XYZ file of C-alpha atoms in Angstrom:
661
model
C 96.426 177.012 -17.970
C 94.406 173.821 -17.717
C 97.139 172.252 -15.607
C 97.170 175.261 -13.296
C 93.394 175.053 -12.940
C 93.649 171.352 -12.184
C 96.269 171.904 -9.474
C 94.171 174.699 -8.006
C 91.136 172.425 -7.884
C 93.115 169.694 -6.155
C 94.471 172.189 -3.613
C 90.971 173.465 -2.922
C 89.714 169.941 -2.420
C 92.585 169.150 -0.066
C 91.800 172.226 1.988
C 88.348 170.777 2.606
C 89.542 167.261 3.360
C 88.426 166.422 6.926
C 91.634 164.506 7.633
C 93.491 167.815 7.467
C 91.140 169.516 9.930
C 92.841 171.265 12.812
C 93.001 169.492 16.159
C 89.880 169.972 18.279
C 90.092 171.988 21.499
C 87.721 169.877 23.568
C 88.170 172.203 26.556
C 85.803 174.694 24.962
C 83.145 172.021 24.543
C 83.267 170.573 28.066
C 83.320 173.965 29.779
C 80.066 174.401 31.699
C 77.498 176.819 30.297
C 76.961 180.004 32.280
C 73.198 179.618 32.705
C 70.574 177.089 31.681
C 67.139 178.666 32.226
C 66.204 182.207 33.217
C 62.835 183.661 34.246
C 61.719 187.216 34.939
C 59.915 188.034 38.166
C 56.264 189.092 37.702
C 57.100 192.788 38.157
C 60.389 192.611 36.253
C 62.571 193.562 39.217
C 64.539 190.293 39.312
C 65.834 187.379 37.262
C 66.044 183.833 38.572
C 68.462 181.550 36.738
C 69.725 177.985 37.021
C 73.521 177.855 37.166
C 75.357 174.676 36.155
C 78.137 173.736 38.574
C 80.493 170.753 38.478
C 78.145 168.182 40.016
C 74.963 170.088 40.794
C 72.688 172.860 39.528
C 72.018 175.923 41.668
C 69.504 178.770 41.480
C 70.753 182.356 41.417
C 68.534 185.430 41.802
C 69.734 188.801 40.492
C 68.335 192.302 40.693
C 67.628 193.528 37.182
C 68.566 197.152 37.818
C 72.232 196.419 38.576
C 72.626 192.622 38.034
C 73.603 192.240 41.683
C 73.291 188.725 43.110
C 70.634 188.882 45.826
C 70.066 185.195 46.602
C 71.322 181.734 45.727
C 70.087 178.243 46.468
C 71.852 174.888 46.121
C 72.003 171.527 47.845
C 74.532 168.658 47.881
C 76.312 166.536 45.296
C 74.246 165.297 42.346
C 71.295 167.533 43.274
C 69.822 169.825 40.674
C 67.308 172.624 40.585
C 64.887 170.901 38.228
C 62.383 173.726 37.836
C 61.392 176.965 39.514
C 58.416 179.312 39.505
C 57.882 182.922 40.501
C 54.710 182.588 42.572
C 54.603 186.304 43.398
C 56.962 189.273 42.820
C 59.180 188.324 45.766
C 59.002 184.539 46.141
C 60.319 181.593 44.134
C 59.281 177.953 44.587
C 61.958 175.420 43.627
C 61.694 171.725 42.713
C 64.712 169.466 43.028
C 65.982 166.411 41.172
C 68.883 164.014 41.523
C 70.945 162.308 38.860
C 74.134 160.284 38.994
C 75.858 161.341 35.811
C 75.703 164.121 33.230
C 73.537 162.126 30.790
C 71.167 160.723 33.392
C 67.560 161.834 33.185
C 66.945 163.884 36.347
C 64.842 161.929 38.832
C 62.606 164.328 40.705
C 63.026 163.988 44.470
C 59.540 165.377 45.047
C 60.937 168.060 47.343
C 59.828 171.677 47.082
C 61.653 174.646 48.583
C 61.004 178.385 48.542
C 63.101 181.500 48.958
C 62.583 185.235 48.646
C 64.303 187.252 45.940
C 66.448 188.965 48.582
C 67.468 185.618 50.083
C 65.073 185.889 52.990
C 62.663 183.315 54.410
C 64.194 180.161 52.905
C 61.861 177.279 53.588
C 61.678 173.532 52.986
C 58.008 173.201 52.069
C 57.372 169.511 51.438
C 59.277 166.307 50.747
C 60.565 163.007 51.999
C 63.263 164.509 54.219
C 60.884 166.781 56.134
C 61.559 166.650 59.872
C 59.080 167.222 62.673
C 59.267 169.747 65.479
C 61.069 167.314 67.745
C 60.103 165.227 70.810
C 57.375 166.750 72.948
C 56.268 169.160 70.234
C 52.530 168.902 69.615
C 52.288 171.665 67.013
C 53.680 170.601 63.669
C 53.694 173.520 61.178
C 54.102 171.110 58.241
C 52.977 167.580 57.532
C 55.812 165.161 58.185
C 55.335 162.300 55.740
C 57.355 160.511 53.114
C 55.782 161.939 49.984
C 56.824 163.436 46.659
C 55.331 166.764 45.569
C 55.057 168.465 42.199
C 53.693 171.905 41.420
C 50.414 171.860 39.495
C 49.271 175.509 39.462
C 50.983 178.730 40.593
C 47.515 180.243 41.188
C 47.705 183.606 39.450
C 46.405 186.311 41.761
C 47.121 184.269 44.908
C 50.471 185.348 46.361
C 50.383 182.931 49.274
C 49.449 179.491 47.940
C 49.926 177.050 45.070
C 48.351 173.724 44.112
C 50.626 170.685 44.299
C 50.238 166.970 43.658
C 51.264 164.657 46.503
C 52.424 161.069 45.920
C 53.168 158.624 48.764
C 56.439 156.721 48.496
C 55.041 153.386 47.387
C 54.895 151.422 44.167
C 52.288 152.896 41.776
C 50.639 155.163 44.370
C 47.322 157.008 44.377
C 48.058 160.736 44.328
C 46.154 163.673 45.763
C 46.083 167.425 45.169
C 46.827 169.827 48.052
C 46.803 173.574 48.552
C 50.309 174.528 49.752
C 51.261 177.695 51.633
C 54.534 178.859 50.025
C 55.705 180.558 53.229
C 54.838 178.002 55.927
C 54.507 174.704 54.066
C 51.054 174.044 55.496
C 48.869 171.926 53.216
C 45.132 171.381 52.766
C 43.768 168.514 50.689
C 41.757 169.489 47.608
C 41.160 166.218 45.747
C 42.102 162.551 45.512
C 42.867 160.914 42.183
C 40.648 158.061 40.974
C 43.629 156.364 39.319
C 47.216 155.506 40.258
C 50.271 157.602 39.310
C 48.026 160.550 38.467
C 48.837 164.095 37.440
C 46.290 166.902 37.765
C 45.102 169.861 35.694
C 43.273 172.834 37.211
C 40.986 175.424 35.678
C 41.606 179.181 35.798
C 40.125 179.371 39.293
C 42.591 176.820 40.637
C 39.961 174.060 40.899
C 41.232 170.540 40.164
C 39.262 169.318 37.119
C 41.292 166.590 35.343
C 43.355 163.604 36.477
C 45.490 161.449 34.167
C 47.141 158.280 35.427
C 47.745 154.575 34.943
C 47.960 151.435 37.027
C 50.206 148.395 36.803
C 48.854 147.713 33.302
C 50.329 151.040 32.069
C 46.990 151.897 30.385
C 46.363 155.635 30.720
C 42.979 156.837 31.996
C 41.733 160.438 31.806
C 39.132 161.550 34.363
C 37.128 164.785 34.583
C 34.995 166.359 37.292
C 32.682 169.383 37.238
C 34.190 171.080 40.299
C 35.130 170.749 43.967
C 33.446 167.732 45.530
C 32.030 166.455 42.233
C 32.392 162.835 41.194
C 35.149 161.842 38.778
C 33.977 160.811 35.299
C 36.062 158.609 32.979
C 36.687 160.480 29.714
C 39.148 158.111 28.032
C 40.533 154.659 28.822
C 43.566 153.650 26.767
C 42.779 149.977 27.392
C 39.583 150.430 25.366
C 40.377 153.249 22.925
C 44.045 152.206 22.485
C 44.842 155.936 22.480
C 46.008 158.416 25.102
C 44.297 161.731 25.809
C 45.865 164.386 28.022
C 44.310 167.573 29.417
C 46.306 170.768 28.842
C 44.176 173.535 30.351
C 41.045 175.628 29.957
C 39.808 178.626 28.017
C 39.649 181.911 29.935
C 35.982 181.341 30.848
C 36.585 177.670 31.784
C 33.894 176.545 29.338
C 36.321 174.802 26.970
C 39.046 172.328 27.889
C 42.015 171.656 25.612
C 43.174 168.075 25.113
C 46.232 166.576 23.478
C 44.904 163.534 21.603
C 46.645 160.535 20.073
C 45.402 159.012 16.816
C 45.638 155.534 15.368
C 47.708 156.908 12.500
C 49.629 160.146 12.205
C 50.697 162.706 14.772
C 48.914 163.867 17.916
C 46.499 166.781 17.721
C 45.149 169.402 20.112
C 41.372 169.520 20.451
C 38.985 171.993 22.060
C 36.473 170.086 24.228
C 33.241 171.938 24.972
C 32.372 171.047 28.563
C 28.616 171.510 28.199
C 27.981 169.908 24.812
C 30.862 167.373 24.896
C 31.628 168.418 21.316
C 35.236 168.454 20.096
C 37.015 170.601 17.552
C 40.572 170.134 16.298
C 42.557 173.347 16.725
C 46.116 172.236 15.889
C 47.696 169.282 14.085
C 50.870 169.025 12.023
C 51.158 166.655 9.065
C 53.724 164.326 10.694
C 54.978 165.716 14.027
C 53.443 165.878 17.518
C 53.143 169.100 19.521
C 56.219 169.071 21.772
C 55.703 172.049 24.085
C 52.495 173.915 24.898
C 52.397 177.719 24.715
C 50.172 179.359 27.351
C 48.763 182.861 27.481
C 50.910 185.000 29.762
C 50.016 184.562 33.433
C 47.260 181.999 32.764
C 46.626 178.268 32.336
C 45.042 178.863 28.927
C 46.761 177.059 26.019
C 47.053 179.145 22.858
C 49.519 177.147 20.742
C 52.411 174.730 20.688
C 56.001 174.258 19.560
C 56.270 171.605 16.839
C 59.709 170.033 16.255
C 59.092 169.489 12.550
C 62.743 169.345 11.536
C 63.340 172.739 13.129
C 61.162 173.996 16.002
C 58.146 175.966 14.848
C 55.574 177.868 16.922
C 51.968 177.290 15.855
C 48.882 178.972 17.308
C 45.195 178.102 17.502
C 44.467 181.632 16.260
C 47.201 182.946 13.915
C 45.888 186.488 14.453
C 46.216 186.352 18.243
C 48.529 188.977 19.834
C 50.874 186.220 21.020
C 51.144 184.809 17.512
C 51.975 188.218 16.088
C 54.614 188.732 18.795
C 56.274 185.394 18.004
C 56.279 186.107 14.272
C 57.823 189.546 14.727
C 60.544 188.133 17.006
C 61.308 185.289 14.595
C 61.637 187.784 11.766
C 63.866 190.073 13.832
C 66.267 187.373 15.043
C 66.148 185.121 11.986
C 66.102 182.014 14.199
C 63.526 180.074 16.237
C 62.604 181.911 19.425
C 60.919 181.007 22.679
C 59.376 183.441 25.120
C 60.692 182.066 28.401
C 58.708 184.412 30.656
C 56.964 187.781 30.765
C 56.068 190.352 33.364
C 52.454 190.259 34.517
C 51.607 193.382 32.532
C 53.270 191.934 29.411
C 55.556 194.973 29.085
C 58.780 192.945 29.233
C 59.432 189.557 27.695
C 62.459 187.335 28.244
C 63.246 185.872 24.825
C 65.461 182.838 24.259
C 67.164 182.541 20.874
C 69.059 179.367 20.008
C 69.862 177.243 17.004
C 71.988 174.392 15.731
C 75.030 176.703 15.767
C 74.114 178.890 18.743
C 73.936 177.355 22.261
C 71.509 180.081 23.314
C 71.192 183.820 23.923
C 68.698 185.587 26.184
C 67.254 189.014 25.410
C 64.935 191.392 27.212
C 62.323 192.613 24.762
C 60.292 195.734 25.502
C 56.928 195.021 23.871
C 55.933 198.700 23.982
C 59.131 200.280 22.670
C 59.747 197.275 20.390
C 63.398 197.082 21.435
C 65.524 194.104 22.448
C 68.628 194.198 24.640
C 71.037 191.288 25.055
C 71.073 189.852 28.562
C 73.387 186.833 28.606
C 74.674 183.958 26.468
C 74.809 180.381 27.642
C 78.248 179.756 26.093
C 79.570 183.023 24.730
C 82.994 181.563 23.904
C 81.508 179.922 20.803
C 81.157 181.909 17.574
C 78.063 180.548 15.763
C 79.644 181.134 12.370
C 82.425 178.691 13.294
C 80.007 175.903 14.166
C 78.558 173.285 11.799
C 74.987 173.494 10.536
C 72.497 170.717 11.346
C 70.197 169.911 8.438
C 66.849 168.102 8.879
C 66.587 165.057 6.597
C 63.926 162.553 5.555
C 64.338 159.057 4.173
C 62.378 155.834 3.824
C 63.094 152.599 5.683
C 63.214 149.287 3.832
C 59.601 148.534 4.803
C 58.374 151.916 3.563
C 58.191 153.678 6.942
C 59.129 157.390 6.674
C 62.056 158.357 8.911
C 63.282 161.758 10.052
C 66.672 162.784 11.310
C 69.543 165.227 11.043
C 72.746 165.487 9.056
C 75.641 167.689 10.135
C 78.715 168.180 7.959
C 81.928 170.022 8.863
C 81.817 173.783 8.477
C 83.299 174.667 5.080
C 83.043 171.102 3.771
C 81.712 170.137 0.348
C 79.387 167.721 2.139
C 80.398 164.844 -0.131
C 82.523 161.706 0.334
C 83.080 162.362 4.040
C 84.092 160.029 6.828
C 80.925 159.699 8.892
C 79.825 158.914 12.444
C 76.340 157.459 12.876
C 75.116 158.604 16.298
C 71.969 156.810 17.567
C 70.172 158.569 20.421
C 69.498 157.183 23.888
C 66.183 156.192 25.406
C 65.045 154.738 23.125
C 61.323 155.323 23.777
C 61.380 158.566 25.750
C 64.174 160.342 23.873
C 64.542 161.675 20.325
C 67.049 163.752 18.387
C 66.092 167.392 17.941
C 67.418 170.345 15.976
C 69.702 172.439 18.152
C 73.205 172.860 19.491
C 74.783 169.511 20.424
C 78.184 169.260 22.074
C 78.827 165.762 20.709
C 77.774 166.674 17.187
C 79.903 169.820 17.096
C 82.978 168.019 18.449
C 82.675 165.363 15.758
C 82.019 167.907 13.001
C 85.006 169.923 14.217
C 87.104 166.780 13.803
C 86.031 166.555 10.167
C 83.195 164.033 10.325
C 79.704 164.085 8.923
C 77.291 163.176 11.729
C 74.099 161.251 11.010
C 71.286 161.152 13.573
C 68.092 159.183 12.985
C 64.805 159.171 14.864
C 64.304 155.475 14.304
C 60.911 153.853 14.946
C 60.070 153.880 18.629
C 61.245 157.475 18.979
C 58.619 159.856 20.388
C 57.276 162.848 18.494
C 55.761 161.260 15.371
C 52.504 159.806 16.595
C 51.435 156.709 18.465
C 51.833 154.221 15.628
C 55.438 155.308 15.009
C 56.284 154.874 18.697
C 54.561 151.480 18.899
C 56.498 150.312 15.844
C 59.580 150.181 18.079
C 58.080 147.940 20.751
C 60.202 144.798 21.260
C 62.475 145.885 18.411
C 65.798 146.064 20.238
C 68.222 144.753 17.639
C 65.363 144.419 15.142
C 63.659 147.015 12.964
C 64.918 149.864 15.183
C 68.416 148.722 14.306
C 67.483 148.258 10.644
C 66.416 151.909 10.501
C 69.960 152.955 11.434
C 71.389 150.609 8.805
C 69.014 151.964 6.160
C 69.960 155.538 7.051
C 73.653 154.651 6.721
C 73.071 153.215 3.237
C 71.049 156.332 2.375
C 74.012 158.570 3.293
C 76.331 156.448 1.126
C 73.921 156.475 -1.812
C 73.516 160.259 -1.549
C 77.293 160.621 -1.794
C 77.532 162.183 1.658
C 79.500 159.388 3.309
C 82.577 157.529 2.179
C 81.294 153.956 2.389
C 84.686 152.748 3.613
C 84.886 155.234 6.499
C 81.838 154.968 8.753
C 81.751 154.346 12.515
C 79.029 154.181 15.149
C 79.031 156.119 18.413
C 76.251 156.490 20.966
C 75.412 156.777 24.666
C 73.024 154.704 26.790
C 70.657 152.970 24.311
C 72.761 154.619 21.598
C 75.724 152.623 22.900
C 73.676 149.433 22.652
C 72.685 150.305 19.073
C 76.304 151.089 18.188
C 77.568 147.687 19.319
C 74.553 145.927 17.770
C 75.253 147.710 14.493
C 78.808 146.423 14.511
C 77.530 142.890 15.211
C 74.684 142.873 12.654
C 76.562 144.712 9.898
C 80.238 143.762 10.328
C 81.129 144.876 6.787
C 79.393 148.256 6.952
C 81.158 149.935 9.878
C 84.844 150.447 10.649
C 84.551 150.888 14.427
C 82.031 151.301 17.261
C 82.112 153.373 20.455
C 79.733 152.901 23.371
C 79.376 155.400 26.225
C 77.569 154.335 29.446
C 75.763 151.605 27.542
C 73.527 148.609 28.235
C 74.739 145.508 26.442
C 73.084 142.551 28.224
C 69.301 142.946 27.923
C 68.272 140.063 30.233
C 69.948 141.978 33.052
C 67.344 144.750 32.667
C 64.796 142.308 34.100
C 66.855 141.591 37.230
C 68.958 144.652 38.059
C 67.997 148.311 38.449
C 64.855 150.056 39.680
C 62.521 149.596 36.696
C 61.349 146.077 37.490
C 60.678 146.923 41.165
C 57.228 148.301 40.270
C 54.346 146.475 38.627
C 54.182 149.138 35.921
C 57.924 148.727 35.372
C 57.573 144.983 34.833
C 54.785 145.652 32.340
C 56.966 148.165 30.497
C 59.850 145.714 30.158
C 57.602 142.965 28.846
C 55.651 145.163 26.418
C 58.436 147.410 25.132
C 61.773 145.621 25.588
C 60.703 141.967 25.450
C 60.807 138.956 27.739
C 64.064 138.025 29.430
C 64.312 134.881 27.321
C 63.718 136.647 24.005
C 66.163 139.546 24.426
C 69.192 137.366 25.146
C 69.533 136.777 21.391
C 69.847 140.522 20.702
C 72.375 141.367 23.413
C 75.698 142.606 21.973
C 77.818 140.972 24.658
C 76.451 137.613 23.515
C 77.282 138.405 19.885
C 80.871 139.540 20.352
C 82.201 136.912 17.966
C 80.329 138.656 15.126
C 82.064 141.991 15.746
C 85.102 142.394 13.500
C 86.057 146.042 14.133
C 87.754 147.957 16.989
C 85.553 148.969 19.945
C 85.833 151.739 22.546
C 83.855 151.496 25.804
C 83.451 154.170 28.495
C 81.431 153.873 31.709
C 81.013 155.111 35.272
C 81.144 152.980 38.406
C 78.206 154.806 40.033
C 75.918 154.519 37.021
C 72.484 153.369 38.167
C 70.872 153.700 34.740
C 73.397 151.535 32.877
C 75.524 149.798 35.523
C 79.205 149.491 34.667
C 78.847 145.696 34.792
C 77.311 145.911 31.314
C 80.503 147.463 29.940
C 82.716 144.999 31.788
C 80.725 142.058 30.398
C 80.962 143.551 26.911
C 84.699 144.089 27.291
C 85.254 140.541 28.520
C 83.261 139.069 25.633
C 85.156 141.158 23.071
C 88.565 140.186 24.456
C 87.556 136.535 24.448
C 86.545 136.889 20.784
C 89.867 138.571 19.949
C 88.276 141.943 19.115
C 90.479 145.022 19.750
C 88.854 146.929 22.622
C 89.776 150.091 24.519
C 88.136 151.173 27.769
C 87.809 154.238 29.969
C 86.208 153.631 33.373
C 85.809 156.042 36.273
C 84.593 154.521 39.528
C 83.279 157.876 40.767
C 81.240 158.813 37.680
C 77.659 157.895 36.790
C 75.508 157.923 33.660
C 77.718 160.375 31.812
C 80.812 162.067 33.209
C 80.532 165.233 35.322
C 84.112 166.321 36.001
C 85.604 168.420 33.226
C 88.922 166.577 33.419
C 87.074 163.284 32.901
C 85.026 164.706 30.033
C 88.205 166.036 28.402
C 89.833 162.639 28.685
C 86.774 160.904 27.269
C 86.524 163.123 24.181
C 90.296 163.019 23.724
C 90.236 159.226 23.760
C 87.125 159.095 21.551
C 88.621 161.341 18.871
C 91.893 159.387 18.903
C 89.946 156.130 18.589
C 87.853 157.385 15.666
C 90.877 158.897 13.960
C 92.628 155.548 13.752
C 89.727 154.158 11.680
C 88.415 157.248 9.899
C 91.353 159.641 9.729
C 89.742 162.659 11.381
C 91.333 165.193 13.723
C 92.363 164.468 17.297
C 92.063 166.648 20.401
C 94.510 169.389 21.328
C 94.241 168.512 25.018
C 95.225 164.848 24.793
C 97.052 163.920 27.997
C 97.611 160.798 29.994
C 94.512 159.595 31.788
C 93.852 160.898 35.329
C 94.773 158.481 38.080
C 91.125 157.636 38.780
C 90.659 156.187 35.293
C 90.917 152.461 34.664
């Protein structure tokens, strides 16, 4: 009997061994999601939704009564609907962005368009490609100037106009606020900023009251004015306070302003600032995590709470008894997962609720707040069954110098969670990006292949207060890298990872950190994969668009380090210290991390005798767009990892397309 029990135990263990995991169908993971964001029209008659296409993002408008497509809007290659706003029951204003590559951060073009829900009256409102009325035309319906625009206030109750910020196309410009007619594109100036690179905040009457900006020194300054025509007053200067303050909005009576405030230690808070008395009162602050998204009262510019990414996202409110707080709590209880109210009708009768999690890419529901009933509208990626996906668990650990670190651990679905081959996956950025709890294509692919996946918000990552972010300054290859090493040792000590089967894989800065990890800790990792990475840091000071502005030069010096100093922490100059196989993938049109970085890294590795595999596509950018290229990348990545860690490979492994090199 004991022998039978022993055999049974061994069989059970073998069934959970990641090496025996079924091959991964990467086609399901690279298939584009149906929709990204959806918003209800103010009267509930229509939906507007962003639709992800192969190399662009379009806007589709549908009639709610029969789901008929009534309008669509899209531009050329690499253009994306970045945001959109229902400015009245029939009209949508659209902002555009461009990016060369799936992982690229969208760069706003500063162009605003508008279209009616029925497809009528499409109009280019403002932007750098605005054309005049032609030779001999004296009447110009719109200002023809090379500027970038961004929507500031939809102006509730005003169906014709919105407030926009206008920035000239120059290095570190002074911005202004204009009133913009959403049908004709005509603009009237409302205010000029007292500081460069400024953004504006209006009160509930649409009056511009705050301006936040910075000059070439990158020191943020917050200004306030009493009303139209009043003088700007300096409220906070980061150069003196060494802290940033940001205006969020006003109370319903415009007597109280809400500010997001940094602190010398600990996370950011939200404070109520009494305009008359200048007194402040803290209304929201977590113990270790910044507010990440502000919640506004429906149809207003009045902040009432915030989403806090404290491990999992959590909605917190200034007044826990407020109607909005009670609505969120009831929805969270009903769905059993974090929720977000994406939009509501003006009367509050209907709410569009987004439900998503680590195992669910996202579902949208229409919730009737009167009848208390929810009906499913659409799923982002309905071909995934959440129960088949791996769970992402928030973790905490302590770095070698005592700094608390947060991150996430994902283990294969059905696994014991012990003694697993593991992939350490550092995030990109590194200073504007962090890992968050939610559905991740990369994480789920790796977990499906049988790997534990470790993600760490190393120092320098945003979201944990000013001091935590500043701790990463000039720490490329230094303490930021040590945090990843410490997290790896933590996973081994906890029994999660098999210490002999750990690899690194990351994109952008994550690719840099992966190759640096292999160079600094040659005995700890078995392989390293870098996707669209930067590997020669001195090149950041000479190539690309960052250093073209005075503020960009300041950023490189203060956050990355001088050109002379960063040469010593560039992976391509440390190739002789790398003793494990390397996989590099890059795109020839990548403007964020030019392919030359990968070619230099490859050349240095080959010279040092390090086994290296590459996948280059001349037509791709910062992350691959085409599904066939994405399939090939993940197929090659899984095969590469499998040779060192023993995990599953892809079901769709084929020879590389002809465009690959």
